[in-house]
Short mmCIF file of C-alpha atoms and ligand atoms in Angstrom, two decimals:
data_model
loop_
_atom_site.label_atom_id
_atom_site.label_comp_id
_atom_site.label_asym_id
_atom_site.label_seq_id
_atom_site.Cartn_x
_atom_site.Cartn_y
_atom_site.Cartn_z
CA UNK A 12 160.17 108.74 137.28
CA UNK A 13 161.75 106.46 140.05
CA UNK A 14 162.62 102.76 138.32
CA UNK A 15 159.81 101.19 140.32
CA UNK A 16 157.65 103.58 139.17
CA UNK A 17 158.09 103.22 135.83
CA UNK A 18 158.10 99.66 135.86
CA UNK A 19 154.99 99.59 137.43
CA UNK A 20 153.61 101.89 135.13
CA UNK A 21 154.73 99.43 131.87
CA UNK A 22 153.27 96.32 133.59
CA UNK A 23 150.03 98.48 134.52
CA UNK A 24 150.24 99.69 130.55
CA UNK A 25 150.67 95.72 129.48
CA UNK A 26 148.22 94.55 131.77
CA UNK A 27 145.59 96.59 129.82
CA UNK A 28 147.04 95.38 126.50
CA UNK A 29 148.94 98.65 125.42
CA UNK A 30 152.13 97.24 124.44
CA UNK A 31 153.38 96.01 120.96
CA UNK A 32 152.50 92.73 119.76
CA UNK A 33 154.57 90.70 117.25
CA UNK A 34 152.43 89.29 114.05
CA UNK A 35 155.43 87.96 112.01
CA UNK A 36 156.50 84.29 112.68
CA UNK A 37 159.65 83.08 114.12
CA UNK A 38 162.59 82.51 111.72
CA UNK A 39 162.31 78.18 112.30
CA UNK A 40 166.48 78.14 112.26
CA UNK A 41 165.86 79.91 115.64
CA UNK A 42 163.28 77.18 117.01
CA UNK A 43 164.17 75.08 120.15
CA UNK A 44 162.82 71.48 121.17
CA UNK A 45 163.54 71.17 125.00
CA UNK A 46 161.66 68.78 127.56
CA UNK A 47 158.64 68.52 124.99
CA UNK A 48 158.05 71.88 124.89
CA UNK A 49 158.87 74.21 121.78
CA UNK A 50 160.13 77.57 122.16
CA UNK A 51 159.99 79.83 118.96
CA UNK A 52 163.17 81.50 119.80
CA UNK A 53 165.36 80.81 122.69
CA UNK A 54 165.19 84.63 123.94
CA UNK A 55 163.20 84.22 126.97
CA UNK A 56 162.34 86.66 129.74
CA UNK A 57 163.51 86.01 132.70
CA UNK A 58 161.74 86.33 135.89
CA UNK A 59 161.32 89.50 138.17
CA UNK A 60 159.58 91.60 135.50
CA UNK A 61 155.93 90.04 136.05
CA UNK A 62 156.51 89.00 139.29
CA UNK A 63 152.67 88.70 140.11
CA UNK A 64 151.56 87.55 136.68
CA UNK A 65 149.93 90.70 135.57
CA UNK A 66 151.70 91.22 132.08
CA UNK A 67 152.26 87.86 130.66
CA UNK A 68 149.79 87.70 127.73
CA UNK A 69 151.25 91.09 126.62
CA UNK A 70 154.71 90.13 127.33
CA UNK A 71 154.13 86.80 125.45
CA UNK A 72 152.93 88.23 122.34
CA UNK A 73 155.78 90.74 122.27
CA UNK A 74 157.73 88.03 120.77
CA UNK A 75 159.72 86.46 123.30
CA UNK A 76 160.28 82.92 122.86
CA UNK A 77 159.17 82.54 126.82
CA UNK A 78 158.06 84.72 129.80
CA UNK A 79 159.02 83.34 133.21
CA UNK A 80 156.91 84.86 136.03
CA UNK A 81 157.54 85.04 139.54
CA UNK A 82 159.32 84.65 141.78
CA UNK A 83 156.09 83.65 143.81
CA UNK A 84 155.83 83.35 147.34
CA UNK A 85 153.66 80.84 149.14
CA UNK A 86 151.78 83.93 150.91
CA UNK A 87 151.70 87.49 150.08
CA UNK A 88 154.41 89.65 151.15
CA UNK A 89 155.41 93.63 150.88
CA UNK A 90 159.29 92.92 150.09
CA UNK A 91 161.96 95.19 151.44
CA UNK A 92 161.36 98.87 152.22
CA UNK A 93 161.37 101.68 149.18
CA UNK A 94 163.72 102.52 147.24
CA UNK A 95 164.98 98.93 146.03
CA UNK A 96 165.71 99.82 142.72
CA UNK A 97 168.66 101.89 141.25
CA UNK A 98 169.10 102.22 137.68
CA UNK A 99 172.92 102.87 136.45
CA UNK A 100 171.75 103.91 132.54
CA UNK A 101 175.68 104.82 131.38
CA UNK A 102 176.57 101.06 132.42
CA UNK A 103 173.15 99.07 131.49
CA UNK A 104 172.95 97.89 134.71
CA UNK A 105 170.58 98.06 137.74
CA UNK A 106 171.12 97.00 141.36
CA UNK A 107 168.13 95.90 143.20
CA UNK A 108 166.79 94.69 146.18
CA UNK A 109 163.31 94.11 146.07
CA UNK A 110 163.07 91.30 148.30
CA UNK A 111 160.58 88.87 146.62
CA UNK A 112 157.89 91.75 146.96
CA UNK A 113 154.79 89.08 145.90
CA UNK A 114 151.26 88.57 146.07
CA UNK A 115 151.28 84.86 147.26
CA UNK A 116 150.44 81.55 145.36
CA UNK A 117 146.63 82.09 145.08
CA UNK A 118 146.71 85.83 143.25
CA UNK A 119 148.81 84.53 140.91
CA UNK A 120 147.38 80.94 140.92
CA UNK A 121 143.96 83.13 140.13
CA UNK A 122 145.18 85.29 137.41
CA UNK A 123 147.10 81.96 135.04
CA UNK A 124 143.77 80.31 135.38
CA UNK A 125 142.10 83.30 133.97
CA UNK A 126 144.26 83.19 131.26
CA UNK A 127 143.77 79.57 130.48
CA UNK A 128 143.80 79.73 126.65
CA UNK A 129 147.54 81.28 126.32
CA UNK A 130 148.80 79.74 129.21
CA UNK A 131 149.28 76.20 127.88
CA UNK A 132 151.71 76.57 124.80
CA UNK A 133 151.70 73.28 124.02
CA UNK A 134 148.02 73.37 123.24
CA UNK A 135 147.91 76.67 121.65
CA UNK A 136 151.45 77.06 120.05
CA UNK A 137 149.82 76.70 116.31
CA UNK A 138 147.23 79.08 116.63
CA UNK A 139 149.61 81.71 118.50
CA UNK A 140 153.04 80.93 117.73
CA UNK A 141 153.60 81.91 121.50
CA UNK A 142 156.15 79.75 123.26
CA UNK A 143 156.32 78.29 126.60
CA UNK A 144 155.09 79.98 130.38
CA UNK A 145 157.69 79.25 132.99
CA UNK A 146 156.90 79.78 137.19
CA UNK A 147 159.31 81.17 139.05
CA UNK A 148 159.35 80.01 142.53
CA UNK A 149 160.59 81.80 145.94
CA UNK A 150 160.41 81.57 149.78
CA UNK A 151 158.56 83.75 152.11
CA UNK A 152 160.74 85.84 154.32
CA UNK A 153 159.72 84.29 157.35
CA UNK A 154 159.87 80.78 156.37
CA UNK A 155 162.84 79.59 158.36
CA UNK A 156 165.90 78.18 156.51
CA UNK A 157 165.24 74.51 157.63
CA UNK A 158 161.59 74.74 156.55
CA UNK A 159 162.14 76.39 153.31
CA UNK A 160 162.08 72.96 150.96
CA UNK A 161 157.97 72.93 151.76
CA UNK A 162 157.54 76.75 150.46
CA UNK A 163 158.81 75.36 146.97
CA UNK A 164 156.78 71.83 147.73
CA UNK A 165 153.72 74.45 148.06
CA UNK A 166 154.72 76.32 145.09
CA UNK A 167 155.02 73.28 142.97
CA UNK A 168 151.40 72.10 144.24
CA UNK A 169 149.96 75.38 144.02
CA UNK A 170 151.32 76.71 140.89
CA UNK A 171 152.65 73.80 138.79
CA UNK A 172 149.59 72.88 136.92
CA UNK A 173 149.18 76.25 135.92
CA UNK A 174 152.89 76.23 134.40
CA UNK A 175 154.40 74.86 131.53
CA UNK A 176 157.82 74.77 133.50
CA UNK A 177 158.90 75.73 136.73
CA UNK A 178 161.89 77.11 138.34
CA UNK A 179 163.49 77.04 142.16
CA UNK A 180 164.90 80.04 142.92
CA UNK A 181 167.82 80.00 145.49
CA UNK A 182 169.97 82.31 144.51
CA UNK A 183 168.29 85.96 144.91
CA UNK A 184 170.57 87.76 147.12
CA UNK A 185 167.87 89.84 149.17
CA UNK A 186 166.33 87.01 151.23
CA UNK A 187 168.59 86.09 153.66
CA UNK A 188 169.93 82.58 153.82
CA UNK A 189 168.04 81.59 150.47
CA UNK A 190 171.96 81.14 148.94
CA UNK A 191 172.97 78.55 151.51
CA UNK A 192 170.29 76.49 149.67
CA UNK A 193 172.83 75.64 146.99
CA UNK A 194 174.78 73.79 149.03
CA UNK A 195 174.89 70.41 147.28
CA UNK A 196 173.33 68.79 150.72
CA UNK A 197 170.25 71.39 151.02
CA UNK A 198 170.16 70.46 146.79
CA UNK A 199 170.20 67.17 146.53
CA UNK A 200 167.02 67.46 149.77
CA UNK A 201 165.30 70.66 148.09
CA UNK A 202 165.28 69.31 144.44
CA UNK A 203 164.18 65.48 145.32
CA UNK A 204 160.92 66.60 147.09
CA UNK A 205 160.64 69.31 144.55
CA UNK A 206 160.58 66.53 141.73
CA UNK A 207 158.47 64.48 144.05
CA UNK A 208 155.57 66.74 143.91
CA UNK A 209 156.22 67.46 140.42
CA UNK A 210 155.46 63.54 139.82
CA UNK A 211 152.39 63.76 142.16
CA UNK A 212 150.15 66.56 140.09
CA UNK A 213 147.37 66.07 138.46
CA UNK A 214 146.25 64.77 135.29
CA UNK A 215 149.73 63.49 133.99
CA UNK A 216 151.12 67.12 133.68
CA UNK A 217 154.66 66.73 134.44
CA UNK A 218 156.40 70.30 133.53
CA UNK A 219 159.81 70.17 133.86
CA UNK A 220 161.71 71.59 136.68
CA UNK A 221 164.53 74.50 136.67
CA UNK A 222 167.16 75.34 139.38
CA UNK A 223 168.08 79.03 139.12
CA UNK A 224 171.69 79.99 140.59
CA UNK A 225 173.89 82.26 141.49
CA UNK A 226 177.04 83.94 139.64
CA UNK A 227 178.84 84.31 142.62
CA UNK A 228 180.02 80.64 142.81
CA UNK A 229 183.53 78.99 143.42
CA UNK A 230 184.87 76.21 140.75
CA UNK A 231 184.37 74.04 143.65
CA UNK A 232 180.38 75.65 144.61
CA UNK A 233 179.76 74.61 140.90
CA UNK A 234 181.05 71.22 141.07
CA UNK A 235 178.73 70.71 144.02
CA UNK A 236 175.85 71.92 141.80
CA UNK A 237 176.06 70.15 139.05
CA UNK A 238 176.68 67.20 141.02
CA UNK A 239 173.60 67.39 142.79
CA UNK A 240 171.90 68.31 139.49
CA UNK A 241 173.22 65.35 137.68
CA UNK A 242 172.03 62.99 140.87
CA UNK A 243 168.68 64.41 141.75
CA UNK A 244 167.87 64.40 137.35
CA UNK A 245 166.85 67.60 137.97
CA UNK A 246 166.08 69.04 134.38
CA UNK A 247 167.68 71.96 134.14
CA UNK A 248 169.84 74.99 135.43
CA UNK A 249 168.98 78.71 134.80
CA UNK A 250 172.61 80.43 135.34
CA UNK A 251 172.42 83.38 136.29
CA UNK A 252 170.44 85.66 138.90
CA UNK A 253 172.26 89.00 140.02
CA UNK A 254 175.53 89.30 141.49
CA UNK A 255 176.80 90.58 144.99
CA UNK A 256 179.88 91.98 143.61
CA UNK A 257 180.65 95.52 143.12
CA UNK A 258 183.29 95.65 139.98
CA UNK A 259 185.43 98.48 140.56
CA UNK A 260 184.70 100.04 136.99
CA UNK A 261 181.45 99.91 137.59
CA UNK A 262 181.14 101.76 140.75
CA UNK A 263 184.27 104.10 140.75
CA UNK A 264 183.15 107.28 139.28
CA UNK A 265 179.90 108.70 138.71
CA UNK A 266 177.89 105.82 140.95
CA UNK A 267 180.46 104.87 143.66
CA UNK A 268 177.33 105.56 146.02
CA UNK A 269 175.49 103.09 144.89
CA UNK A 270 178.07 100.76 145.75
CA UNK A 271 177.09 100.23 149.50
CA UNK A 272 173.73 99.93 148.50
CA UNK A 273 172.44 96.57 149.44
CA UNK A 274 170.85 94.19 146.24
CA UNK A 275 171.82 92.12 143.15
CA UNK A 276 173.55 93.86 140.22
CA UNK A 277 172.36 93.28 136.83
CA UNK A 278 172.92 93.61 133.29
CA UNK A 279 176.21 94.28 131.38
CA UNK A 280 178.18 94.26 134.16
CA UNK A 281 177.26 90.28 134.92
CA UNK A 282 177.69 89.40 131.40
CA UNK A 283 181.39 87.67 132.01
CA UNK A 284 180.99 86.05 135.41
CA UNK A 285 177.36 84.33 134.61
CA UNK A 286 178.58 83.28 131.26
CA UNK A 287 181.72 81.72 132.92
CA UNK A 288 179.93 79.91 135.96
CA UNK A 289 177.66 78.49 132.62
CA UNK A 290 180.26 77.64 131.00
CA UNK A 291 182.21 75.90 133.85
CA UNK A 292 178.75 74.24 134.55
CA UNK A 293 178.15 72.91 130.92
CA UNK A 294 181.50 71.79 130.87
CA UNK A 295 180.48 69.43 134.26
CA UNK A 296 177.50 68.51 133.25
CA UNK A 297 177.88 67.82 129.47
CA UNK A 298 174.83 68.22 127.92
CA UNK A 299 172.75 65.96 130.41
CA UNK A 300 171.30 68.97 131.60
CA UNK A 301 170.05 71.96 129.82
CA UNK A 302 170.91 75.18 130.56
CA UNK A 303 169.39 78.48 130.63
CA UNK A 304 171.70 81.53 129.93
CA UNK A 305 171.13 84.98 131.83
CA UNK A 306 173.35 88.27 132.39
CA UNK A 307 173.68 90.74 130.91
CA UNK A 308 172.56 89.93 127.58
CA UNK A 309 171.82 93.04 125.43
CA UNK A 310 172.33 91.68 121.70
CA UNK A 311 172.49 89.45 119.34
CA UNK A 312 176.05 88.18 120.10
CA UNK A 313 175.77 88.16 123.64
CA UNK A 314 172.98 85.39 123.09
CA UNK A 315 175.34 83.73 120.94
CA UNK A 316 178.20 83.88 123.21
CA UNK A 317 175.84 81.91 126.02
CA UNK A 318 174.89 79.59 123.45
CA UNK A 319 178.25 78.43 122.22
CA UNK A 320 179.33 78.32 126.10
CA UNK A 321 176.39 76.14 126.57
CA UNK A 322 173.03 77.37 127.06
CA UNK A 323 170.12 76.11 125.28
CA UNK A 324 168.09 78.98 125.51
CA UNK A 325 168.64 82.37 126.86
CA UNK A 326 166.90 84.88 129.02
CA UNK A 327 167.26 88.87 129.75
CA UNK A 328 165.78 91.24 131.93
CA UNK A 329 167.71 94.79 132.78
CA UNK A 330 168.38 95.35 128.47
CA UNK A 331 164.86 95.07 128.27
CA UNK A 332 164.03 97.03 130.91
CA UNK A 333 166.13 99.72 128.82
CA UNK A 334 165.16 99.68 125.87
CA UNK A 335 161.96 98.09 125.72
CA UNK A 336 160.12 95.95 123.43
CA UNK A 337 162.16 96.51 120.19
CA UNK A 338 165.21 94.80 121.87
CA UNK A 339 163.16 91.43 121.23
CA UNK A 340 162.53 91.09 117.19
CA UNK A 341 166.41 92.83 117.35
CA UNK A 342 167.72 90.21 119.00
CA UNK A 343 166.25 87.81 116.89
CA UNK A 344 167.45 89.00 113.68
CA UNK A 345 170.89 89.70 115.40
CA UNK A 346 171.37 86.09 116.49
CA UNK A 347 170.07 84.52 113.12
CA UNK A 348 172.94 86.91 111.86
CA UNK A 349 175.51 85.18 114.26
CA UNK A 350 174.05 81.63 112.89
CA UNK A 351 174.18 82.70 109.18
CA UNK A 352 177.86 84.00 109.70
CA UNK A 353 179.06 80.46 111.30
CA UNK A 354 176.95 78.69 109.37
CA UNK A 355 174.68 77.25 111.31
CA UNK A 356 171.34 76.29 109.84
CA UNK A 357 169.79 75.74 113.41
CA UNK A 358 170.24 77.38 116.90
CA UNK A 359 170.82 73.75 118.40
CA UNK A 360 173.55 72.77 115.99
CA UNK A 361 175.65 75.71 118.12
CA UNK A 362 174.72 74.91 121.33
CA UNK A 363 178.06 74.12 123.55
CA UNK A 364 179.82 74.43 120.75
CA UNK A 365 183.11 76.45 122.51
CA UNK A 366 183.05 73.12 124.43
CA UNK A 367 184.04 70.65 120.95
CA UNK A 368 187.44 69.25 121.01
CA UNK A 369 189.63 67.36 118.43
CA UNK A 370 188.11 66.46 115.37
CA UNK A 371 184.58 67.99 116.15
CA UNK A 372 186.13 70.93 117.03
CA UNK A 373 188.44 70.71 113.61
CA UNK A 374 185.15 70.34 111.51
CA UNK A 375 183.39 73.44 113.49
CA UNK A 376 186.44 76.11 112.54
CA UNK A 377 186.36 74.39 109.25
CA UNK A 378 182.40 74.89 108.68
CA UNK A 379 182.83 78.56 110.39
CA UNK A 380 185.61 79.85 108.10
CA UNK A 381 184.28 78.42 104.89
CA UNK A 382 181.23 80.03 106.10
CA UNK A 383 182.33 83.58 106.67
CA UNK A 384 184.63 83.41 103.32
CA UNK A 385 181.01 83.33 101.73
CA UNK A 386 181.28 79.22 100.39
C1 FMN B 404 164.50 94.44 139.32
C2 FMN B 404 164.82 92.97 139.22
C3 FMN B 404 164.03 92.05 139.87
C4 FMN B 404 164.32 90.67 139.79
N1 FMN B 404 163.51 89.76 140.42
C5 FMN B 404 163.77 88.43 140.29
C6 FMN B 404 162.92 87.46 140.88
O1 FMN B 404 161.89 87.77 141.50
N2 FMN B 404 163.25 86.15 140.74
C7 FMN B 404 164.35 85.75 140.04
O2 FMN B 404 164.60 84.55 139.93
N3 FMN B 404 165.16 86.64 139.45
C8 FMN B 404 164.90 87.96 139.56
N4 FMN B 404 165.73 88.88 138.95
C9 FMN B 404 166.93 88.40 138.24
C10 FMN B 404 166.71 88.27 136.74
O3 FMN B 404 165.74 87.29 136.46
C11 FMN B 404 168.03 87.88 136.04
O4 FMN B 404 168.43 86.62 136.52
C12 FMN B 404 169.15 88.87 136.28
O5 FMN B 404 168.66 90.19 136.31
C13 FMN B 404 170.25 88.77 135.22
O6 FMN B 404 169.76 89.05 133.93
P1 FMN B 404 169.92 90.51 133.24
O7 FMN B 404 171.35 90.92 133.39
O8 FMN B 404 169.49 90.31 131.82
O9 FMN B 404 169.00 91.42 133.97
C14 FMN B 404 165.45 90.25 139.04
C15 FMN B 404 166.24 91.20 138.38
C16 FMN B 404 165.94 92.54 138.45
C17 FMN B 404 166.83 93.53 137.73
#
């Protein structure tokens, strides 16, 4: 089967409830208090997977601490032309260029309201355990460049009620131009009116509001970024979507032809560059923004390694795409390993934690050796 086959064949399979659900509880070492909102585990999915909100119920009770859907486009549109999707199994990767294939605001507008009951965590979370709903955001191909802030305005006013976060997504390489958005100028524009019609919803509901980037930025890209963040209070960063780059290991032997194919690569492949642009960007930002972790995470220590670099919570697509719902409860118990080992009794206590310096950072080896010598 083709990749976009068989992806539409597990969301069709979701959508009808066939997929595994997770009964036991979330380990509470692994919980995570962000923005009011509490995520039972910071392994989120990120978006791409439910792109029209089909899945999400199934997806939520999988286990993931949060399912981001999207990216949604203001009106419905077919994406780019098949195929768009190349799998690479022998380096858990995928290059794709879909092209924000979506069925516009309303359809998926139509089918969160449906789902009313599991769509607000925050008012379900005890009865379900299920964590947070995030909306992924996007432009419509034909919106031009300069008119592209009011295709996230409409998202926001379409969508945001219906969310308990939302996300801007500039950084998918297969709409043209969309990257130029994270110039700090477009930024500090897109993200003001963004937040602006955040403020302006209904009935108090204020969800926070994401910016998702790129991992193909210079030091001096991210300095404009997190500038822009820091000024516009935007409330947090989701680092990374695919990359444009075609490693040479990667696409030497066995799938040099892919490497003219046009589209985002994902999964292990990315794992170094998004963690690094994170890093760089925790490092600027220092905690007054939270960050979101994505690339190529496939286990346990991956997670761990965003964490320490600076993310607050984590996200994956491609390694579940691979392998499928048991990579989530694995995950989990991997991670808790990582805390246990560096003796950690919460998740947060290791967040940024590669970042500590002098005496902090003294007490942290300290707590980490004593730790793994079994004290
Ligand atoms: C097939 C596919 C479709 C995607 N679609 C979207 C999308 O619509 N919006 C978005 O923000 N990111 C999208 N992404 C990017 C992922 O959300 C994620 O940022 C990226 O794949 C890196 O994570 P991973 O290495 O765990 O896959 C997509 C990724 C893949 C592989």
């Amino acid at each position: 089967m083709d990749a976009e086959t068989a992806h539409n064949v597990g969301i069709a399979l979701m959508e009808r409830g066939i997929a595994p659900a997770e009964s036991r509880r979330d380990d509470p070492a692994l919980r995570v208090e962000r923005w009011g909102l509490t995520f039972p585990n910071p392994i989120g999915l990120a978006a791409g997977f439910d792109k029209d909100a089909r899945a999400f119920p199934a997806l939520r009770a999988m286990g993931f601490g949060s399912v981001e859907i999207g990216s949604v486009t203001p009106r419905p549109q077919p994406g780019n032309a098949k195929p768009r999707v190349f799998r690479l199994p022998n380096e858990r990767a995928v290059v794709n260029r879909y092209g924000f294939n979506s069925e516009g605001h309303d359809a998926a507008a139509a089918r969160l309201a449906s789902n009313v009951p599991q769509v607000h965590a925050a008012v379900d979370r005890d009865l379900t355990g299920y964590g947070p709903l995030g909306v992924n955001l996007g432009k419509n191909k034909t919106t031009p460049e300069d008119d592209a802030v009011e295709d996230y305005v409409e998202g926001v006013r379409a969508l945001g009620r219906r969310a308990d976060y939302l996300v801007v997504n500039v950084s998918s390489p297969n709409t043209p131009g969309l990257r130029n958005l994270q110039s700090k100028r477009h930024l500090t524009r897109l993200l003001t009116r963004v937040l602006r019609a955040r403020d302006a919803l209904p009935d108090g509901h204020r969800p926070p509001v994401l910016l998702k980037i790129a991992p193909d930025l210079t030091e001096d890209d991210v300095k404009q970024i997190a500038a822009a963040a820091l000024s516009t209070r935007v409330d947090g960063v989701v680092v990374s979507n695919t990359t444009v780059a075609r490693p040479d290991d990667v696409f030497d032997g066995e799938y040099a032809h892919l490497r003219d194919e046009a589209g985002g690569l994902s999964g292990a492949p990315l794992f170094e560059s998004s963690t690094e642009v994170l890093r760089e960007l925790y490092a600027r930002t220092r905690g007054k923004v939270t960050l979101v972790g994505c690339g190529g995470v496939s286990d346990g220590e991956d997670a761990y390694e965003k964490i320490r670099a600076g993310a607050s919570l984590v996200q994956l697509y491609t390694a579940f795409a691979y392998e499928g719902p048991a990579i989530v409860p694995r995950l989990k118990e991997e991670l808790k390993a990582c805390l246990e080992r560096d003796g950690y009794d919460f998740i947060e206590e290791a967040v940024g934690a590669d970042h500590l310096t002098g005496k902090a950072k003294a007490a942290d080896e300290e707590r980490r050796k004593h730790a793994r010598s079994g004290w």
